[in-house]
Amino acid sequence: MSLFDPSLLAAAEAAIAQRIAEAGGLDDLRAIEDEVNGRESVFLATRAEIGMLDKDLRPQVGRAVNDALRRLDDLLSQRRDELASPGEEQGLSAERMDLGELMAVSRRGHLHLVTQAQMELEDVFLGMGFSVAEGPEVETDWYNFEALNMPPDHPARGMFDTFYLQTPQPGTLMLRTHTSPVQVRLMESERPPISAVMPGVVHRRDTADARHTPTFHQIEGLLVDRGVTFGDLAGTIEAFTSAYFGPSARSRLRPSYFPFTEPSAEFEITCTICAGAGCRTCSGTGWIELGGCGLVDPAVFDAVGIDPEEWTGFAFGFGIDRCAQMRHSIADMRALMENDLRFLEQF
Ligand code: PHE
């Protein structure tokens, strides 16, 4: 058979196109493909006989056969794709998972206790009108020390067992040892009045014990305004203590020293492990230090270009991990870092 008659050619193409559309599987498709392109192909046979035609007819028939072959090839590969990858509907239902079953075998996670504590502390201070700010974990000497009234060789630098980064200029970059550098950043970028808390991770070359881990978290507080007194600081801390630890918590401020506050104090609460009787966690004192505080030293205002004659302020820095430890009476702080699910799941 040959298809020199154009209407025969068209009819043969239409019949095959129909079978391609109806092909139920890749096997059907392979058989049809053989018919179109294989040794028995009427299209190829026709093309082979073109030489016997009138010269004038040859190009016309040749083009007609080629066009038919191209269209059928397109249909074949289209249908092959459809059969190989199931339609979207089918695919979706094949991939559907029964999540109910999954939930039954896996337990849901939750935020780490320290993250929960940070969020609750932020909430307490947001409620008092403070905003929340953050700063970088790697700091320069200026922010971590110098602007905080600790020039090079100041003995108070020794209070902060610092991890330095190895850089071409040793001693210039460090993991921040406290969140106080964020105070400096804030005062450099904003004009007073300022009121913000600044939570974040800090690092010190400390040996871990029941109350310390080398990596821990602080929440810094800063309030700058006209006529701020130590009474404002004490009142704020008292409001915070009863909001976070409950109205029956007992706390105290003890005179202390920080280069960036004057006067300075340490903020302590009654140890919740022993209710003040003295235990291993509080080293027998009955009190746990939660952090330091004081009135912003005029030298710090000078460093950031705020006029200390006009502006006053208070600052504090509390350990978030310590707060969580005391709130939940956790005897050893190292448990917060060990990632033992039997411990973490209790909170
Ligand atoms: N940055 C001090 C520390 O980490 C705490 C502190 C903050 C003290 C703000 C006073 C004012 O020990």
mmCIF file of N, CA, C and O in Angstrom, residues 38-136:
data_model
loop_
_atom_site.group_PDB
_atom_site.id
_atom_site.type_symbol
_atom_site.label_atom_id
_atom_site.label_comp_id
_atom_site.label_asym_id
_atom_site.label_seq_id
_atom_site.Cartn_x
_atom_site.Cartn_y
_atom_site.Cartn_z
ATOM 1 N N GLY A 38 8.458 1.900 12.077
ATOM 2 C CA GLY A 38 9.182 0.648 11.887
ATOM 3 C C GLY A 38 9.241 0.178 10.434
ATOM 4 O O GLY A 38 8.860 0.913 9.507
ATOM 5 N N ARG A 39 9.711 -1.059 10.290
ATOM 6 C CA ARG A 39 9.946 -1.565 8.936
ATOM 7 C C ARG A 39 8.667 -1.674 8.110
ATOM 8 O O ARG A 39 8.686 -1.557 6.895
ATOM 9 N N GLU A 40 7.554 -1.926 8.783
ATOM 10 C CA GLU A 40 6.281 -2.078 8.065
ATOM 11 C C GLU A 40 5.567 -0.753 7.802
ATOM 12 O O GLU A 40 4.462 -0.750 7.262
ATOM 13 N N SER A 41 6.194 0.327 8.219
ATOM 14 C CA SER A 41 5.509 1.623 8.156
ATOM 15 C C SER A 41 5.072 1.997 6.741
ATOM 16 O O SER A 41 5.882 2.048 5.809
ATOM 17 N N VAL A 42 3.772 2.264 6.602
ATOM 18 C CA VAL A 42 3.275 2.673 5.283
ATOM 19 C C VAL A 42 3.803 4.051 4.911
ATOM 20 O O VAL A 42 3.995 4.363 3.739
ATOM 21 N N PHE A 43 4.039 4.864 5.919
ATOM 22 C CA PHE A 43 4.558 6.213 5.642
ATOM 23 C C PHE A 43 5.958 6.128 5.048
ATOM 24 O O PHE A 43 6.287 6.762 4.055
ATOM 25 N N LEU A 44 6.796 5.256 5.687
ATOM 26 C CA LEU A 44 8.162 5.142 5.177
ATOM 27 C C LEU A 44 8.183 4.472 3.801
ATOM 28 O O LEU A 44 8.961 4.847 2.929
ATOM 29 N N ALA A 45 7.259 3.485 3.618
ATOM 30 C CA ALA A 45 7.184 2.809 2.313
ATOM 31 C C ALA A 45 6.826 3.812 1.229
ATOM 32 O O ALA A 45 7.396 3.823 0.133
ATOM 33 N N THR A 46 5.886 4.671 1.536
ATOM 34 C CA THR A 46 5.465 5.690 0.578
ATOM 35 C C THR A 46 6.636 6.588 0.219
ATOM 36 O O THR A 46 6.891 6.888 -0.945
ATOM 37 N N ARG A 47 7.383 7.001 1.306
ATOM 38 C CA ARG A 47 8.500 7.893 1.040
ATOM 39 C C ARG A 47 9.529 7.207 0.120
ATOM 40 O O ARG A 47 10.112 7.841 -0.760
ATOM 41 N N ALA A 48 9.718 5.887 0.353
ATOM 42 C CA ALA A 48 10.707 5.159 -0.449
ATOM 43 C C ALA A 48 10.317 5.109 -1.926
ATOM 44 O O ALA A 48 11.170 4.968 -2.803
ATOM 45 N N GLU A 49 9.005 5.202 -2.178
ATOM 46 C CA GLU A 49 8.554 5.081 -3.570
ATOM 47 C C GLU A 49 8.384 6.428 -4.262
ATOM 48 O O GLU A 49 7.944 6.491 -5.414
ATOM 49 N N ILE A 50 8.715 7.490 -3.557
ATOM 50 C CA ILE A 50 8.506 8.830 -4.125
ATOM 51 C C ILE A 50 9.226 8.990 -5.463
ATOM 52 O O ILE A 50 8.722 9.630 -6.397
ATOM 53 N N GLY A 51 10.362 8.323 -5.571
ATOM 54 C CA GLY A 51 11.161 8.428 -6.787
ATOM 55 C C GLY A 51 10.389 7.994 -8.040
ATOM 56 O O GLY A 51 10.729 8.385 -9.160
ATOM 57 N N MET A 52 9.352 7.158 -7.839
ATOM 58 C CA MET A 52 8.592 6.667 -8.990
ATOM 59 C C MET A 52 7.521 7.671 -9.436
ATOM 60 O O MET A 52 6.851 7.467 -10.419
ATOM 61 N N LEU A 53 7.371 8.723 -8.677
ATOM 62 C CA LEU A 53 6.321 9.706 -9.006
ATOM 63 C C LEU A 53 6.792 10.704 -10.046
ATOM 64 O O LEU A 53 7.990 10.838 -10.291
ATOM 65 N N ASP A 54 5.826 11.406 -10.544
ATOM 66 C CA ASP A 54 6.123 12.539 -11.406
ATOM 67 C C ASP A 54 7.016 13.496 -10.651
ATOM 68 O O ASP A 54 6.800 13.748 -9.473
ATOM 69 N N LYS A 55 7.969 14.079 -11.328
ATOM 70 C CA LYS A 55 8.895 15.027 -10.705
ATOM 71 C C LYS A 55 8.165 16.119 -9.929
ATOM 72 O O LYS A 55 8.551 16.472 -8.825
ATOM 73 N N ASP A 56 7.073 16.630 -10.559
ATOM 74 C CA ASP A 56 6.339 17.739 -9.943
ATOM 75 C C ASP A 56 5.687 17.358 -8.618
ATOM 76 O O ASP A 56 5.519 18.155 -7.721
ATOM 77 N N LEU A 57 5.251 16.116 -8.575
ATOM 78 C CA LEU A 57 4.525 15.667 -7.379
ATOM 79 C C LEU A 57 5.428 15.356 -6.192
ATOM 80 O O LEU A 57 5.013 15.397 -5.052
ATOM 81 N N ARG A 58 6.714 15.000 -6.545
ATOM 82 C CA ARG A 58 7.597 14.479 -5.488
ATOM 83 C C ARG A 58 7.697 15.375 -4.236
ATOM 84 O O ARG A 58 7.498 14.873 -3.122
ATOM 85 N N PRO A 59 8.006 16.681 -4.426
ATOM 86 C CA PRO A 59 8.174 17.511 -3.213
ATOM 87 C C PRO A 59 6.909 17.555 -2.374
ATOM 88 O O PRO A 59 6.952 17.459 -1.164
ATOM 89 N N GLN A 60 5.801 17.648 -3.031
ATOM 90 C CA GLN A 60 4.516 17.781 -2.353
ATOM 91 C C GLN A 60 4.224 16.551 -1.499
ATOM 92 O O GLN A 60 3.899 16.656 -0.311
ATOM 93 N N VAL A 61 4.409 15.375 -2.084
ATOM 94 C CA VAL A 61 4.138 14.138 -1.356
ATOM 95 C C VAL A 61 5.152 13.957 -0.238
ATOM 96 O O VAL A 61 4.824 13.587 0.898
ATOM 97 N N GLY A 62 6.420 14.265 -0.571
ATOM 98 C CA GLY A 62 7.475 14.140 0.445
ATOM 99 C C GLY A 62 7.148 14.979 1.664
ATOM 100 O O GLY A 62 7.220 14.518 2.813
ATOM 101 N N ARG A 63 6.735 16.232 1.408
ATOM 102 C CA ARG A 63 6.425 17.124 2.537
ATOM 103 C C ARG A 63 5.231 16.596 3.324
ATOM 104 O O ARG A 63 5.234 16.594 4.549
ATOM 105 N N ALA A 64 4.209 16.117 2.597
ATOM 106 C CA ALA A 64 3.003 15.609 3.268
ATOM 107 C C ALA A 64 3.344 14.443 4.185
ATOM 108 O O ALA A 64 2.869 14.358 5.334
ATOM 109 N N VAL A 65 4.205 13.511 3.684
ATOM 110 C CA VAL A 65 4.585 12.355 4.508
ATOM 111 C C VAL A 65 5.366 12.823 5.720
ATOM 112 O O VAL A 65 5.093 12.421 6.870
ATOM 113 N N ASN A 66 6.344 13.715 5.500
ATOM 114 C CA ASN A 66 7.164 14.203 6.617
ATOM 115 C C ASN A 66 6.318 14.896 7.691
ATOM 116 O O ASN A 66 6.496 14.666 8.877
ATOM 117 N N ASP A 67 5.366 15.738 7.203
ATOM 118 C CA ASP A 67 4.521 16.449 8.163
ATOM 119 C C ASP A 67 3.688 15.482 8.987
ATOM 120 O O ASP A 67 3.556 15.619 10.209
ATOM 121 N N ALA A 68 3.129 14.481 8.311
ATOM 122 C CA ALA A 68 2.307 13.488 9.023
ATOM 123 C C ALA A 68 3.141 12.761 10.067
ATOM 124 O O ALA A 68 2.718 12.575 11.218
ATOM 125 N N LEU A 69 4.384 12.368 9.670
ATOM 126 C CA LEU A 69 5.261 11.656 10.615
ATOM 127 C C LEU A 69 5.585 12.520 11.834
ATOM 128 O O LEU A 69 5.587 12.055 12.971
ATOM 129 N N ARG A 70 5.850 13.806 11.589
ATOM 130 C CA ARG A 70 6.214 14.690 12.706
ATOM 131 C C ARG A 70 5.038 14.852 13.668
ATOM 132 O O ARG A 70 5.195 14.760 14.874
ATOM 133 N N ARG A 71 3.838 15.010 13.074
ATOM 134 C CA ARG A 71 2.673 15.192 13.949
ATOM 135 C C ARG A 71 2.417 13.936 14.781
ATOM 136 O O ARG A 71 2.136 13.999 15.965
ATOM 137 N N LEU A 72 2.585 12.761 14.132
ATOM 138 C CA LEU A 72 2.339 11.515 14.877
ATOM 139 C C LEU A 72 3.400 11.312 15.961
ATOM 140 O O LEU A 72 3.085 10.866 17.075
ATOM 141 N N ASP A 73 4.642 11.670 15.632
ATOM 142 C CA ASP A 73 5.700 11.551 16.654
ATOM 143 C C ASP A 73 5.390 12.437 17.872
ATOM 144 O O ASP A 73 5.590 12.019 19.021
ATOM 145 N N ASP A 74 4.915 13.653 17.567
ATOM 146 C CA ASP A 74 4.562 14.553 18.681
ATOM 147 C C ASP A 74 3.473 13.941 19.560
ATOM 148 O O ASP A 74 3.558 13.943 20.783
ATOM 149 N N LEU A 75 2.426 13.408 18.862
ATOM 150 C CA LEU A 75 1.327 12.804 19.628
ATOM 151 C C LEU A 75 1.827 11.640 20.476
ATOM 152 O O LEU A 75 1.434 11.473 21.632
ATOM 153 N N LEU A 76 2.741 10.831 19.858
ATOM 154 C CA LEU A 76 3.267 9.670 20.591
ATOM 155 C C LEU A 76 4.007 10.099 21.854
ATOM 156 O O LEU A 76 3.789 9.543 22.942
ATOM 157 N N SER A 77 4.868 11.112 21.718
ATOM 158 C CA SER A 77 5.655 11.439 22.909
ATOM 159 C C SER A 77 4.791 12.133 23.965
ATOM 160 O O SER A 77 4.985 11.934 25.157
ATOM 161 N N GLN A 78 3.785 12.876 23.495
ATOM 162 C CA GLN A 78 2.865 13.497 24.458
ATOM 163 C C GLN A 78 2.134 12.437 25.279
ATOM 164 O O GLN A 78 2.088 12.488 26.499
ATOM 165 N N ARG A 79 1.625 11.442 24.539
ATOM 166 C CA ARG A 79 0.855 10.388 25.211
ATOM 167 C C ARG A 79 1.761 9.552 26.116
ATOM 168 O O ARG A 79 1.346 9.104 27.193
ATOM 169 N N ARG A 80 3.033 9.395 25.707
ATOM 170 C CA ARG A 80 3.978 8.622 26.516
ATOM 171 C C ARG A 80 4.177 9.326 27.864
ATOM 172 O O ARG A 80 4.183 8.695 28.916
ATOM 173 N N ASP A 81 4.323 10.651 27.811
ATOM 174 C CA ASP A 81 4.490 11.414 29.062
ATOM 175 C C ASP A 81 3.273 11.252 29.968
ATOM 176 O O ASP A 81 3.391 11.057 31.168
ATOM 177 N N GLU A 82 2.089 11.332 29.326
ATOM 178 C CA GLU A 82 0.873 11.220 30.138
ATOM 179 C C GLU A 82 0.795 9.874 30.839
ATOM 180 O O GLU A 82 0.434 9.784 32.002
ATOM 181 N N LEU A 83 1.150 8.816 30.072
ATOM 182 C CA LEU A 83 1.034 7.478 30.649
ATOM 183 C C LEU A 83 2.122 7.221 31.696
ATOM 184 O O LEU A 83 1.889 6.530 32.687
ATOM 185 N N ALA A 84 3.318 7.817 31.491
ATOM 186 C CA ALA A 84 4.431 7.563 32.416
ATOM 187 C C ALA A 84 4.192 8.274 33.739
ATOM 188 O O ALA A 84 4.388 7.717 34.810
ATOM 189 N N SER A 85 3.775 9.572 33.686
ATOM 190 C CA SER A 85 3.500 10.257 34.957
ATOM 191 C C SER A 85 2.004 10.436 35.064
ATOM 192 O O SER A 85 1.393 11.106 34.256
ATOM 193 N N PRO A 86 1.420 9.848 36.060
ATOM 194 C CA PRO A 86 -0.023 9.922 36.203
ATOM 195 C C PRO A 86 -0.470 11.367 36.315
ATOM 196 O O PRO A 86 0.297 12.225 36.723
ATOM 197 N N GLY A 87 -1.690 11.631 35.934
ATOM 198 C CA GLY A 87 -2.233 12.987 35.987
ATOM 199 C C GLY A 87 -2.106 13.573 37.378
ATOM 200 O O GLY A 87 -1.885 12.851 38.344
ATOM 201 N N GLU A 88 -2.254 14.885 37.473
ATOM 202 C CA GLU A 88 -2.031 15.567 38.754
ATOM 203 C C GLU A 88 -2.927 14.989 39.855
ATOM 204 O O GLU A 88 -2.477 14.672 40.933
ATOM 205 N N GLU A 89 -4.178 14.819 39.498
ATOM 206 C CA GLU A 89 -5.143 14.289 40.467
ATOM 207 C C GLU A 89 -4.674 12.963 41.032
ATOM 208 O O GLU A 89 -4.565 12.784 42.225
ATOM 209 N N GLN A 90 -4.354 12.086 40.060
ATOM 210 C CA GLN A 90 -3.933 10.745 40.460
ATOM 211 C C GLN A 90 -2.689 10.814 41.321
ATOM 212 O O GLN A 90 -2.561 10.129 42.310
ATOM 213 N N GLY A 91 -1.725 11.674 40.883
ATOM 214 C CA GLY A 91 -0.453 11.801 41.597
ATOM 215 C C GLY A 91 -0.695 12.244 43.016
ATOM 216 O O GLY A 91 -0.141 11.679 43.955
ATOM 217 N N LEU A 92 -1.558 13.253 43.176
ATOM 218 C CA LEU A 92 -1.790 13.770 44.520
ATOM 219 C C LEU A 92 -2.388 12.716 45.428
ATOM 220 O O LEU A 92 -1.975 12.549 46.559
ATOM 221 N N SER A 93 -3.341 11.977 44.869
ATOM 222 C CA SER A 93 -3.967 11.014 45.764
ATOM 223 C C SER A 93 -3.023 9.858 46.072
ATOM 224 O O SER A 93 -3.071 9.288 47.149
ATOM 225 N N ALA A 94 -2.127 9.541 45.105
ATOM 226 C CA ALA A 94 -1.170 8.473 45.375
ATOM 227 C C ALA A 94 -0.189 8.896 46.462
ATOM 228 O O ALA A 94 0.282 8.076 47.245
ATOM 229 N N GLU A 95 0.134 10.213 46.511
ATOM 230 C CA GLU A 95 1.131 10.674 47.475
ATOM 231 C C GLU A 95 0.534 11.063 48.820
ATOM 232 O O GLU A 95 1.241 11.424 49.742
ATOM 233 N N ARG A 96 -0.789 11.039 48.896
ATOM 234 C CA ARG A 96 -1.423 11.486 50.145
ATOM 235 C C ARG A 96 -0.970 10.613 51.313
ATOM 236 O O ARG A 96 -0.904 9.395 51.202
ATOM 237 N N MET A 97 -0.604 11.281 52.428
ATOM 238 C CA MET A 97 -0.203 10.529 53.610
ATOM 239 C C MET A 97 -1.279 10.648 54.662
ATOM 240 O O MET A 97 -1.918 11.692 54.783
ATOM 241 N N ASP A 98 -1.434 9.599 55.414
ATOM 242 C CA ASP A 98 -2.376 9.675 56.510
ATOM 243 C C ASP A 98 -1.648 10.263 57.711
ATOM 244 O O ASP A 98 -0.944 9.588 58.439
ATOM 245 N N LEU A 99 -1.809 11.586 57.908
ATOM 246 C CA LEU A 99 -1.076 12.253 58.975
ATOM 247 C C LEU A 99 -1.553 11.801 60.355
ATOM 248 O O LEU A 99 -0.810 11.821 61.313
ATOM 249 N N GLY A 100 -2.780 11.391 60.417
ATOM 250 C CA GLY A 100 -3.305 10.913 61.695
ATOM 251 C C GLY A 100 -2.466 9.765 62.207
ATOM 252 O O GLY A 100 -2.081 9.710 63.376
ATOM 253 N N GLU A 101 -2.113 8.892 61.287
ATOM 254 C CA GLU A 101 -1.303 7.740 61.668
ATOM 255 C C GLU A 101 0.073 8.197 62.138
ATOM 256 O O GLU A 101 0.635 7.688 63.091
ATOM 257 N N LEU A 102 0.616 9.194 61.401
ATOM 258 C CA LEU A 102 1.951 9.695 61.715
ATOM 259 C C LEU A 102 1.972 10.305 63.118
ATOM 260 O O LEU A 102 2.875 10.088 63.911
ATOM 261 N N MET A 103 0.930 11.098 63.434
ATOM 262 C CA MET A 103 0.871 11.750 64.735
ATOM 263 C C MET A 103 0.828 10.728 65.856
ATOM 264 O O MET A 103 1.312 10.970 66.948
ATOM 265 N N ALA A 104 0.221 9.583 65.550
ATOM 266 C CA ALA A 104 0.074 8.582 66.595
ATOM 267 C C ALA A 104 1.422 8.002 66.990
ATOM 268 O O ALA A 104 1.628 7.638 68.142
ATOM 269 N N VAL A 105 2.373 7.936 66.041
ATOM 270 C CA VAL A 105 3.655 7.327 66.387
ATOM 271 C C VAL A 105 4.721 8.342 66.760
ATOM 272 O O VAL A 105 5.658 8.025 67.476
ATOM 273 N N SER A 106 4.603 9.607 66.294
ATOM 274 C CA SER A 106 5.654 10.562 66.637
ATOM 275 C C SER A 106 5.108 11.598 67.602
ATOM 276 O O SER A 106 3.960 12.009 67.521
ATOM 277 N N ARG A 107 5.956 12.036 68.520
ATOM 278 C CA ARG A 107 5.508 13.046 69.475
ATOM 279 C C ARG A 107 5.846 14.425 68.959
ATOM 280 O O ARG A 107 6.853 14.611 68.293
ATOM 281 N N ARG A 108 5.018 15.391 69.298
ATOM 282 C CA ARG A 108 5.266 16.738 68.826
ATOM 283 C C ARG A 108 6.318 17.418 69.684
ATOM 284 O O ARG A 108 6.350 17.220 70.896
ATOM 285 N N GLY A 109 7.195 18.235 69.075
ATOM 286 C CA GLY A 109 8.197 18.964 69.837
ATOM 287 C C GLY A 109 7.628 20.243 70.403
ATOM 288 O O GLY A 109 6.470 20.569 70.193
ATOM 289 N N HIS A 110 8.458 20.968 71.147
ATOM 290 C CA HIS A 110 8.029 22.285 71.632
ATOM 291 C C HIS A 110 9.259 23.162 71.807
ATOM 292 O O HIS A 110 10.387 22.686 71.690
ATOM 293 N N LEU A 111 9.040 24.418 72.108
ATOM 294 C CA LEU A 111 10.157 25.344 72.263
ATOM 295 C C LEU A 111 11.002 24.943 73.480
ATOM 296 O O LEU A 111 10.480 24.479 74.485
ATOM 297 N N HIS A 112 12.305 25.152 73.362
ATOM 298 C CA HIS A 112 13.212 24.862 74.465
ATOM 299 C C HIS A 112 12.867 25.765 75.650
ATOM 300 O O HIS A 112 12.420 26.904 75.468
ATOM 301 N N LEU A 113 13.091 25.252 76.837
ATOM 302 C CA LEU A 113 12.744 25.997 78.046
ATOM 303 C C LEU A 113 13.352 27.407 78.053
ATOM 304 O O LEU A 113 12.707 28.376 78.467
ATOM 305 N N VAL A 114 14.598 27.522 77.594
ATOM 306 C CA VAL A 114 15.249 28.842 77.612
ATOM 307 C C VAL A 114 14.547 29.794 76.637
ATOM 308 O O VAL A 114 14.366 30.977 76.928
ATOM 309 N N THR A 115 14.128 29.269 75.483
ATOM 310 C CA THR A 115 13.387 30.098 74.522
ATOM 311 C C THR A 115 12.049 30.537 75.126
ATOM 312 O O THR A 115 11.642 31.693 74.996
ATOM 313 N N GLN A 116 11.386 29.587 75.792
ATOM 314 C CA GLN A 116 10.117 29.948 76.446
ATOM 315 C C GLN A 116 10.344 31.049 77.468
ATOM 316 O O GLN A 116 9.585 32.021 77.541
ATOM 317 N N ALA A 117 11.433 30.896 78.265
ATOM 318 C CA ALA A 117 11.718 31.895 79.305
ATOM 319 C C ALA A 117 11.982 33.253 78.662
ATOM 320 O O ALA A 117 11.477 34.279 79.113
ATOM 321 N N GLN A 118 12.771 33.241 77.576
ATOM 322 C CA GLN A 118 13.075 34.511 76.898
ATOM 323 C C GLN A 118 11.787 35.202 76.440
ATOM 324 O O GLN A 118 11.605 36.404 76.632
ATOM 325 N N MET A 119 10.879 34.418 75.852
ATOM 326 C CA MET A 119 9.645 35.007 75.353
ATOM 327 C C MET A 119 8.784 35.545 76.492
ATOM 328 O O MET A 119 8.170 36.608 76.383
ATOM 329 N N GLU A 120 8.754 34.805 77.613
ATOM 330 C CA GLU A 120 7.958 35.280 78.756
ATOM 331 C C GLU A 120 8.559 36.547 79.344
ATOM 332 O O GLU A 120 7.838 37.479 79.724
ATOM 333 N N LEU A 121 9.887 36.595 79.417
ATOM 334 C CA LEU A 121 10.544 37.795 79.953
ATOM 335 C C LEU A 121 10.282 38.995 79.040
ATOM 336 O O LEU A 121 9.979 40.090 79.512
ATOM 337 N N GLU A 122 10.393 38.766 77.735
ATOM 338 C CA GLU A 122 10.078 39.854 76.796
ATOM 339 C C GLU A 122 8.659 40.356 77.035
ATOM 340 O O GLU A 122 8.409 41.559 77.061
ATOM 341 N N ASP A 123 7.739 39.403 77.220
ATOM 342 C CA ASP A 123 6.333 39.784 77.440
ATOM 343 C C ASP A 123 6.171 40.666 78.669
ATOM 344 O O ASP A 123 5.447 41.656 78.640
ATOM 345 N N VAL A 124 6.850 40.253 79.764
ATOM 346 C CA VAL A 124 6.749 41.024 81.000
ATOM 347 C C VAL A 124 7.189 42.468 80.753
ATOM 348 O O VAL A 124 6.513 43.426 81.139
ATOM 349 N N PHE A 125 8.326 42.640 80.059
ATOM 350 C CA PHE A 125 8.852 43.998 79.857
ATOM 351 C C PHE A 125 8.074 44.761 78.781
ATOM 352 O O PHE A 125 7.913 45.976 78.878
ATOM 353 N N LEU A 126 7.580 44.043 77.788
ATOM 354 C CA LEU A 126 6.703 44.712 76.810
ATOM 355 C C LEU A 126 5.489 45.293 77.523
ATOM 356 O O LEU A 126 5.056 46.404 77.241
ATOM 357 N N GLY A 127 4.987 44.533 78.493
ATOM 358 C CA GLY A 127 3.837 44.982 79.267
ATOM 359 C C GLY A 127 4.127 46.247 80.058
ATOM 360 O O GLY A 127 3.225 47.010 80.397
ATOM 361 N N MET A 128 5.413 46.451 80.395
ATOM 362 C CA MET A 128 5.791 47.657 81.146
ATOM 363 C C MET A 128 6.163 48.802 80.204
ATOM 364 O O MET A 128 6.612 49.855 80.651
ATOM 365 N N GLY A 129 6.050 48.575 78.896
ATOM 366 C CA GLY A 129 6.310 49.667 77.950
ATOM 367 C C GLY A 129 7.688 49.639 77.308
ATOM 368 O O GLY A 129 8.041 50.559 76.572
ATOM 369 N N PHE A 130 8.489 48.605 77.594
ATOM 370 C CA PHE A 130 9.793 48.494 76.939
ATOM 371 C C PHE A 130 9.611 47.903 75.539
ATOM 372 O O PHE A 130 8.694 47.125 75.301
ATOM 373 N N SER A 131 10.497 48.259 74.619
ATOM 374 C CA SER A 131 10.496 47.574 73.328
ATOM 375 C C SER A 131 11.606 46.523 73.351
ATOM 376 O O SER A 131 12.359 46.432 74.325
ATOM 377 N N VAL A 132 11.709 45.707 72.289
ATOM 378 C CA VAL A 132 12.707 44.638 72.246
ATOM 379 C C VAL A 132 13.700 44.929 71.126
ATOM 380 O O VAL A 132 13.307 45.243 70.007
ATOM 381 N N ALA A 133 15.008 44.850 71.439
ATOM 382 C CA ALA A 133 16.048 45.083 70.425
ATOM 383 C C ALA A 133 17.064 43.949 70.481
ATOM 384 O O ALA A 133 17.156 43.233 71.481
ATOM 385 N N GLU A 134 17.816 43.790 69.401
ATOM 386 C CA GLU A 134 18.835 42.747 69.372
ATOM 387 C C GLU A 134 20.131 43.271 68.777
ATOM 388 O O GLU A 134 20.129 44.282 68.068
ATOM 389 N N GLY A 135 21.228 42.576 69.062
ATOM 390 C CA GLY A 135 22.519 42.963 68.505
ATOM 391 C C GLY A 135 23.318 41.738 68.126
ATOM 392 O O GLY A 135 22.888 40.612 68.389
ATOM 393 N N PRO A 136 24.500 41.932 67.519
ATOM 394 C CA PRO A 136 25.279 40.787 67.017
ATOM 395 C C PRO A 136 25.965 39.995 68.136
ATOM 396 O O PRO A 136 26.240 40.536 69.205
#
